[in-house]
Amino acid sequence: MRRNSLTLIVSGALATTLGLTACGQAGQGGSEGDEAAGGDGGATTVTMWTHSAGNPAELEVYERIISEFNASQDQYEVVQEAFPQGAYNDAVVAAAAAGDLPCLIDMDGPIVPNWAWAGYLQPLDLPTEITDALLPSAVGEYQGEIYSAGYWDAALSVFARQSVLEANDIRIPTVQDPWTIEEFTSALETLKAAGYETPLDIGAEDTGEWWPYAYSPFLQSAGGDLIDRDSMLTADGALNSEGSVAAMTWFQEAFENGLTSANGTIGNQEFNDDAVALSYTGVWNAMDSLEAVGEDLLILPPPDFGNGPAIGGGSWQWGISADCPAADGARAYLEFSFADEYITEFADNQVVIPATATAAEASQLFGPDGDLRPFVELSENFAIVRPETPAYPVISSSFEKAAKDIMNGADVNDALDGAVTEIDANISSNDGYGF
Amino acid sequence: MATPAVVLLVLFLIVPVVLAFVLSFTNARLVSPNPPRFVGLDNFIRAFTQDPVFTRSALNTAIFAAVVVPVQAGFALFLAILVNQKIRGVVAFRVIFFIPVVTSIVVVSILWKFMYQDDGLINNAIDTLTFGAWSGTAWLQNPSTALGAIIVLSIWQAVGFHMLIWLSGLQTIPEELYEAARMDGAGTWQQFVNVTWPGLRSTMVFILVTITIAALGLFVQIDVMTQGGPVNSTTSLVYHAVRKGYREQETGYGAALSLIFFVAVLLIALLQRYLTRDKD
């Protein structure tokens, strides 16, 4: 009797839930139909989500592309909806679980393989002239298939003041001849002796994806990596390899010896105020620093741990959802949007590195005489995309945790071995993520 | 008449609990093309034998609760007695002690994160007060001080709420009892032990249970301030469950961790019920 009533309650609740979901979907479907009908007679609606609410410079360009695309033909009508970045991934995952994804979604580069594997995305299938012209780090692949493409990339560099380096007799590095890690360390020691309390702002006060984005290139530069990229099945021998240990040991000692610190505020204010001499930071902070420092600003390659400098590649990119009813329209829109004109506008409006060489030529900031030209060279020469595997979310979270422990004095080998165990357990419990 | 309440309770309480129970025996993923599969007790075995962070989280949560429950309850009672005096301006003090409670814990955590920095307010204060003889550490970056720092902030934030509850309890004790006690020659301490404390019994039980449950659910402070670090010294059960179940997308394992947490809280609450039961 009691058992029966429990079953009744649970099934009743489930029925209610399903009922509500059905209502929600029916409602949505209806309103989409209305919109399409309300448009100029019979145009198919192509829904689109962006993460750029709160970034007016970026949104402005999207709005321009959309209105020009909608005006250029009458078969499709793109309707965009913008989300704040913090809530965006959750919104996509929830929509996918409910079978309610829009046609066009933008996503951060490293998440692409995960969503492709999960069946959220369909192969991009854009003409190869478009994707071949893009920076390799602006194209998202999973198992040899292209799933996403972006208009830009971001890049990291070391900001410095020329006057400060010259006053302290520190060699100014170039892309061809970057600082070795020993040179970099002794430069930091010199600067510390010259009165900078912690001469390098390495950005450690930030959390989340910043950690693997900023610090896993150290591993690659030292000959290590986050995961064995040949098999994609284990982190053993990569994340705990000699190179990775060497890079993370340097990382730990930099904190121990007061060359850098985890205090301070997110962003680049310390450098702009000359409270630190060097800053390991990205293209997005360049305009403020340019304003504060002017001609004296140097945008330098990060140090070389032995295998050449490395920086993280892969920024926000566009893909088409698997169940998109208007995939042709989505493709037509993307083809239309990858015009150099728009890529240049994104770059200059939003201060990001244009993804095609021709767009870079036309850019004010990133053109041959542009103030931010060094970023284009850094991106072309040193960008390494984060491992293109669906296991990336767990790799990212495990690496962040291990690196923070190392910063706080944990044994480097133990911390990296712990992360390897976590990553490998996750990969095997997912049956290898399709590799 | 109770139908709306029942529907909401079932929808947002019973269904999730039942789902968590079912999911914890599977390898369900947040994002995966593969259907979940029944894995028996694997998740629970993994938690107790192969997940050192889980063990550490349980220990940290236990330490946190063991310190916060008595200290916060005691401190709140002390404040309540202070603000129960019939003196001018006492309402102002009540308001001041209560302000942190109505401030969002996220805001509080961010502010205290700045205060705990190497060159933050707290270290500057220590430096000034001891004339530079003793200088603090970067409280949240030091494995031996981080949990303590979070305990202090948590008590500071929540103590006002329990002060108010103690205060309401204090005000139900009739003044005549104190008068009678004074006529019998009882001093302040004797009045407290023989009149005040017995009169606060049901308030005490309520406070004990609510603080315990709130303390065991430690999450926001960790998420905002330390993300479980340094070196796992502040990771808590709820934080670990969220990290595993949501950020690392292992829904099944996260559900198992939540179920363990649920059972632990239930047992502790029942134990408290038993220990504080009316003995007549």
XYZ file of C-alpha atoms in Angstrom, chain A:
435
model
C 0.000 0.000 0.000
C 2.670 2.449 1.062
C 4.818 1.392 -1.808
C 1.984 2.038 -4.222
C 1.424 5.539 -2.930
C 5.140 6.348 -3.312
C 5.096 5.138 -6.895
C 2.024 7.222 -7.464
C 3.652 10.353 -6.100
C 6.823 9.900 -8.130
C 5.045 9.122 -11.354
C 2.644 11.972 -10.726
C 5.569 14.320 -10.240
C 7.299 13.036 -13.362
C 4.134 13.490 -15.348
C 3.859 17.056 -14.066
C 7.478 17.756 -14.998
C 7.043 16.327 -18.457
C 3.829 18.274 -18.872
C 5.553 21.504 -17.963
C 8.462 20.807 -20.305
C 6.085 20.062 -23.119
C 4.284 23.333 -22.503
C 7.583 25.200 -22.516
C 8.610 23.689 -25.814
C 5.270 24.149 -27.443
C 5.312 27.781 -26.354
C 8.751 28.338 -27.770
C 7.925 26.637 -31.037
C 4.866 28.841 -31.368
C 6.703 32.061 -30.826
C 9.398 31.105 -33.306
C 6.746 30.390 -35.875
C 5.172 33.767 -35.179
C 8.468 35.535 -35.616
C 9.134 33.821 -38.894
C 5.643 34.598 -40.098
C 5.931 38.158 -38.866
C 9.124 38.601 -40.883
C 8.923 39.418 -44.567
C 6.771 36.545 -45.696
C 8.189 33.032 -45.481
C 11.821 33.679 -44.581
C 13.174 30.755 -42.529
C 14.312 31.837 -39.094
C 17.894 30.960 -38.176
C 18.305 31.281 -34.407
C 21.658 32.360 -33.025
C 23.172 32.648 -29.526
C 26.227 34.663 -28.612
C 28.108 35.038 -25.340
C 28.661 38.733 -25.937
C 25.989 40.447 -23.850
C 27.989 42.943 -21.838
C 30.490 43.435 -24.656
C 28.917 46.200 -26.755
C 31.924 46.500 -29.087
C 31.541 42.885 -30.151
C 27.766 42.896 -30.261
C 27.743 45.946 -32.497
C 29.656 44.100 -35.207
C 27.365 41.081 -34.959
C 24.331 43.295 -35.277
C 25.766 44.891 -38.366
C 26.602 41.529 -39.988
C 23.150 40.159 -39.186
C 21.262 43.115 -40.555
C 23.375 43.155 -43.717
C 22.929 39.406 -44.161
C 19.173 39.621 -43.635
C 18.971 42.458 -46.135
C 21.142 40.677 -48.708
C 18.645 37.851 -49.356
C 15.073 36.984 -48.423
C 15.346 33.249 -47.861
C 16.648 33.333 -44.278
C 16.348 35.613 -41.318
C 18.976 35.400 -38.577
C 17.668 36.255 -35.102
C 20.289 36.619 -32.419
C 20.100 36.459 -28.650
C 23.003 37.534 -26.451
C 23.921 35.969 -23.092
C 26.419 37.170 -20.517
C 29.619 35.142 -20.759
C 29.416 33.786 -17.212
C 26.091 32.033 -17.809
C 26.603 31.141 -21.441
C 28.024 27.608 -21.272
C 25.394 26.602 -18.718
C 22.671 27.923 -20.992
C 23.987 25.880 -23.917
C 24.325 22.668 -21.904
C 20.821 23.107 -20.467
C 19.367 23.858 -23.889
C 21.093 20.809 -25.344
C 19.681 18.602 -22.580
C 16.226 19.956 -23.395
C 16.747 19.551 -27.144
C 16.350 23.277 -27.616
C 19.660 24.489 -29.046
C 19.653 27.404 -31.463
C 21.099 26.902 -34.939
C 24.219 28.994 -34.522
C 26.213 28.902 -31.308
C 29.499 30.479 -30.466
C 31.821 28.713 -28.057
C 35.247 28.952 -26.536
C 37.827 26.994 -28.575
C 38.754 24.293 -26.038
C 35.133 23.239 -25.416
C 34.477 22.475 -29.105
C 35.659 18.805 -29.066
C 33.568 18.142 -25.955
C 30.418 19.459 -27.571
C 31.184 17.789 -30.884
C 31.625 14.448 -29.102
C 28.422 15.022 -27.138
C 26.548 15.411 -30.401
C 25.640 19.072 -29.971
C 27.379 20.112 -33.179
C 27.410 19.086 -36.803
C 30.501 19.308 -38.997
C 30.904 22.891 -40.130
C 31.270 22.163 -43.864
C 32.286 25.658 -44.878
C 34.175 26.018 -48.181
C 37.840 25.225 -47.602
C 38.900 28.621 -49.010
C 37.396 30.139 -45.890
C 38.768 27.790 -43.256
C 42.212 27.449 -44.879
C 42.706 31.189 -44.800
C 42.134 31.326 -41.041
C 44.798 31.059 -38.378
C 45.029 27.376 -37.426
C 44.150 28.303 -33.858
C 40.893 29.902 -35.013
C 39.575 26.583 -36.343
C 38.104 23.994 -33.973
C 38.607 20.346 -34.868
C 37.660 17.026 -33.348
C 38.999 13.782 -34.805
C 40.105 15.447 -38.019
C 36.725 17.060 -38.709
C 36.175 20.827 -38.547
C 33.344 21.816 -36.198
C 33.929 25.503 -35.615
C 35.671 28.582 -36.963
C 36.321 31.990 -35.489
C 36.990 35.516 -36.711
C 39.861 36.116 -34.339
C 42.318 34.733 -31.859
C 43.744 36.113 -28.659
C 47.386 35.929 -27.605
C 49.490 36.297 -24.502
C 52.720 38.216 -24.235
C 55.003 39.870 -21.746
C 54.447 43.617 -21.381
C 57.461 45.717 -20.409
C 58.647 49.294 -20.438
C 61.623 49.847 -22.732
C 63.065 52.476 -20.399
C 62.985 50.100 -17.426
C 64.710 47.283 -19.301
C 67.382 49.612 -20.653
C 68.029 51.199 -17.286
C 68.648 47.744 -15.848
C 70.765 46.466 -18.756
C 68.289 43.771 -19.682
C 68.382 42.517 -23.249
C 65.193 43.159 -25.212
C 64.090 39.823 -26.669
C 62.643 39.289 -30.136
C 60.486 36.627 -31.743
C 63.614 35.149 -33.351
C 65.665 35.404 -30.187
C 63.422 35.217 -27.122
C 64.577 35.163 -23.522
C 65.709 31.781 -22.297
C 64.150 30.890 -18.982
C 67.491 31.467 -17.207
C 67.759 34.904 -18.792
C 64.186 35.661 -17.802
C 64.740 34.590 -14.199
C 67.896 36.658 -13.860
C 66.106 39.638 -15.433
C 63.415 39.284 -12.775
C 66.054 39.096 -10.046
C 67.725 42.228 -11.398
C 64.382 44.026 -11.421
C 63.638 42.861 -7.893
C 66.992 44.229 -6.781
C 66.115 47.468 -8.566
C 63.181 47.966 -6.225
C 60.179 46.132 -7.684
C 58.774 44.137 -4.786
C 57.372 41.425 -7.059
C 58.665 42.337 -10.533
C 56.322 40.059 -12.570
C 52.520 40.146 -12.616
C 51.795 36.614 -13.790
C 48.025 36.905 -13.270
C 47.703 34.189 -10.598
C 44.866 36.000 -8.829
C 42.542 34.972 -11.640
C 40.744 31.612 -11.611
C 39.161 29.144 -13.995
C 40.166 28.661 -17.619
C 42.838 31.358 -17.317
C 45.108 28.864 -15.530
C 45.443 26.232 -18.247
C 45.285 28.960 -20.907
C 48.136 30.942 -19.405
C 50.327 28.348 -17.717
C 50.029 25.113 -19.703
C 52.100 26.719 -22.524
C 54.990 26.719 -20.017
C 54.771 22.917 -20.038
C 54.779 22.794 -23.827
C 57.682 25.198 -24.010
C 59.621 22.883 -21.688
C 58.772 19.780 -23.731
C 55.867 18.599 -21.598
C 52.127 18.831 -22.216
C 48.735 18.403 -20.585
C 48.034 15.060 -22.221
C 49.649 12.647 -24.658
C 48.338 14.156 -27.888
C 49.114 11.090 -30.007
C 46.674 8.823 -28.224
C 44.594 11.374 -26.270
C 44.034 8.504 -23.843
C 46.390 9.315 -20.992
C 48.092 12.247 -19.324
C 50.788 9.959 -17.975
C 54.183 10.750 -19.461
C 52.998 14.225 -20.521
C 51.634 16.105 -17.545
C 54.132 14.450 -15.195
C 57.029 14.333 -17.681
C 60.425 15.825 -16.989
C 59.585 18.938 -18.994
C 56.311 19.557 -17.169
C 57.985 19.073 -13.799
C 60.772 21.486 -14.783
C 58.286 24.148 -15.891
C 56.133 23.839 -12.791
C 59.203 23.835 -10.546
C 60.173 27.157 -12.091
C 56.604 28.327 -11.497
C 56.777 27.368 -7.821
C 60.181 28.975 -7.301
C 59.045 32.207 -8.927
C 56.461 32.530 -6.143
C 58.794 31.288 -3.421
C 61.495 33.767 -4.361
C 59.084 36.663 -4.557
C 59.551 37.199 -8.298
C 55.784 37.180 -8.680
C 52.784 36.948 -6.384
C 49.208 35.760 -6.257
C 47.993 39.021 -4.752
C 46.764 42.000 -6.652
C 43.771 42.552 -8.833
C 42.700 40.871 -12.033
C 43.731 42.947 -15.018
C 46.788 44.943 -15.746
C 46.535 47.887 -13.378
C 49.740 47.027 -11.468
C 51.763 47.245 -14.661
C 50.095 50.447 -15.781
C 50.911 51.972 -12.383
C 54.525 50.766 -12.644
C 54.102 48.669 -9.483
C 55.421 45.681 -11.430
C 58.034 45.792 -14.183
C 56.756 42.951 -16.364
C 53.276 41.634 -16.928
C 52.282 38.301 -18.456
C 49.005 39.238 -20.034
C 46.892 39.231 -23.137
C 45.949 41.338 -26.098
C 42.733 42.425 -24.328
C 44.739 44.559 -21.889
C 46.882 46.165 -24.566
C 44.868 49.328 -25.210
C 44.842 50.407 -21.561
C 48.558 49.820 -21.241
C 49.233 51.624 -24.497
C 47.358 54.581 -23.127
C 49.187 54.489 -19.798
C 52.686 53.789 -21.084
C 52.611 55.057 -24.655
C 55.691 54.666 -26.860
C 57.619 53.074 -24.031
C 55.450 49.912 -24.121
C 57.091 46.700 -25.352
C 55.054 43.640 -26.320
C 57.502 40.766 -25.922
C 57.401 37.008 -26.475
C 57.124 34.875 -23.328
C 60.311 33.119 -22.173
C 61.631 29.944 -23.774
C 61.795 26.936 -21.441
C 63.869 24.982 -23.983
C 61.555 24.054 -26.847
C 60.778 27.592 -27.963
C 58.156 29.916 -26.467
C 54.523 28.809 -26.517
C 51.256 30.637 -26.012
C 47.707 29.341 -25.815
C 45.625 29.527 -28.973
C 41.916 29.277 -29.578
C 39.303 31.866 -28.749
C 35.558 32.096 -29.370
C 34.371 30.360 -32.525
C 31.138 29.569 -34.333
C 29.501 26.233 -34.931
C 26.163 24.859 -36.128
C 24.065 22.734 -33.792
C 23.321 19.137 -34.750
C 19.536 19.481 -34.895
C 19.441 22.827 -36.639
C 16.408 22.773 -38.940
C 17.877 25.532 -41.112
C 21.486 24.353 -41.405
C 21.790 25.719 -44.943
C 20.770 29.139 -43.746
C 23.255 28.934 -40.881
C 25.995 27.990 -43.323
C 25.028 30.775 -45.704
C 25.201 33.257 -42.841
C 28.630 32.042 -41.700
C 30.002 32.186 -45.249
C 28.685 35.715 -45.558
C 30.143 36.722 -42.190
C 33.708 35.540 -42.858
C 34.341 38.513 -45.149
C 37.644 40.243 -44.382
C 35.807 43.495 -43.842
C 33.985 42.068 -40.815
C 37.052 40.296 -39.453
C 38.949 43.584 -39.550
C 36.096 45.346 -37.832
C 35.993 42.762 -35.047
C 39.742 43.115 -34.595
C 39.760 46.890 -34.327
C 36.531 47.218 -32.388
C 37.233 44.570 -29.862
C 41.050 44.459 -29.836
C 41.522 40.844 -30.909
C 43.903 39.380 -33.470
C 42.267 39.076 -36.903
C 42.113 35.477 -38.113
C 43.118 36.086 -41.730
C 46.309 37.641 -43.043
C 44.402 39.929 -45.388
C 42.160 41.209 -42.602
C 45.262 41.840 -40.507
C 46.790 43.929 -43.324
C 43.726 46.151 -43.352
C 43.537 46.507 -39.572
C 44.526 49.758 -37.918
C 45.771 48.110 -34.756
C 47.172 44.884 -36.183
C 48.318 46.044 -39.634
C 52.004 46.266 -40.592
C 52.364 49.606 -38.773
C 49.811 48.912 -36.071
C 50.672 49.344 -32.432
C 49.585 45.805 -31.668
C 51.335 44.144 -34.624
C 53.601 42.052 -32.336
C 50.567 40.023 -31.247
C 50.021 38.815 -34.819
C 53.609 37.549 -34.932
C 53.333 35.900 -31.523
C 50.120 34.173 -32.531
C 51.528 33.003 -35.885
C 54.753 31.696 -34.389
C 53.937 30.360 -30.957
C 50.215 29.536 -30.648
C 49.434 25.990 -29.568
C 45.799 25.013 -29.219
C 44.712 23.314 -26.027
C 44.313 19.537 -26.502
C 41.452 18.849 -28.903
C 39.748 16.178 -26.846
C 36.347 15.942 -25.165
C 38.267 15.314 -21.931
C 39.379 18.943 -21.907
C 36.999 20.180 -19.155
C 38.445 17.687 -16.678
C 42.009 18.348 -17.872
C 41.439 22.052 -17.350
C 39.971 21.665 -13.880
C 42.635 19.167 -12.731
C 45.487 21.262 -14.065
C 44.165 24.408 -12.430
C 43.941 22.654 -9.096
C 47.408 21.085 -9.368
C 49.023 24.353 -10.465
C 47.438 26.251 -7.581
C 48.657 23.647 -5.125
C 52.135 23.927 -6.622
C 52.007 27.704 -6.291
C 51.126 27.224 -2.632
C 54.081 24.956 -1.983
C 52.853 21.426 -2.692
C 55.379 18.902 -3.967
C 55.519 19.357 -7.756
C 55.758 15.658 -8.627
C 52.934 14.680 -6.272
C 50.630 17.417 -7.495
C 51.164 16.546 -11.172
C 50.854 12.804 -10.514
C 47.577 13.469 -8.701
C 46.236 15.401 -11.683
C 47.325 12.577 -14.026
C 45.420 10.026 -11.935
C 42.295 12.181 -11.954
C 42.423 12.797 -15.697
C 43.136 9.164 -16.573
C 40.310 7.918 -14.323
C 37.928 10.299 -16.035
C 39.046 9.297 -19.531
C 38.717 5.592 -18.847
C 35.300 5.989 -17.211
C 34.223 7.701 -20.434
C 35.508 4.814 -22.531
C 38.257 6.947 -24.012
C 35.965 9.703 -25.284
C 35.812 8.129 -28.707
C 39.578 7.854 -29.259
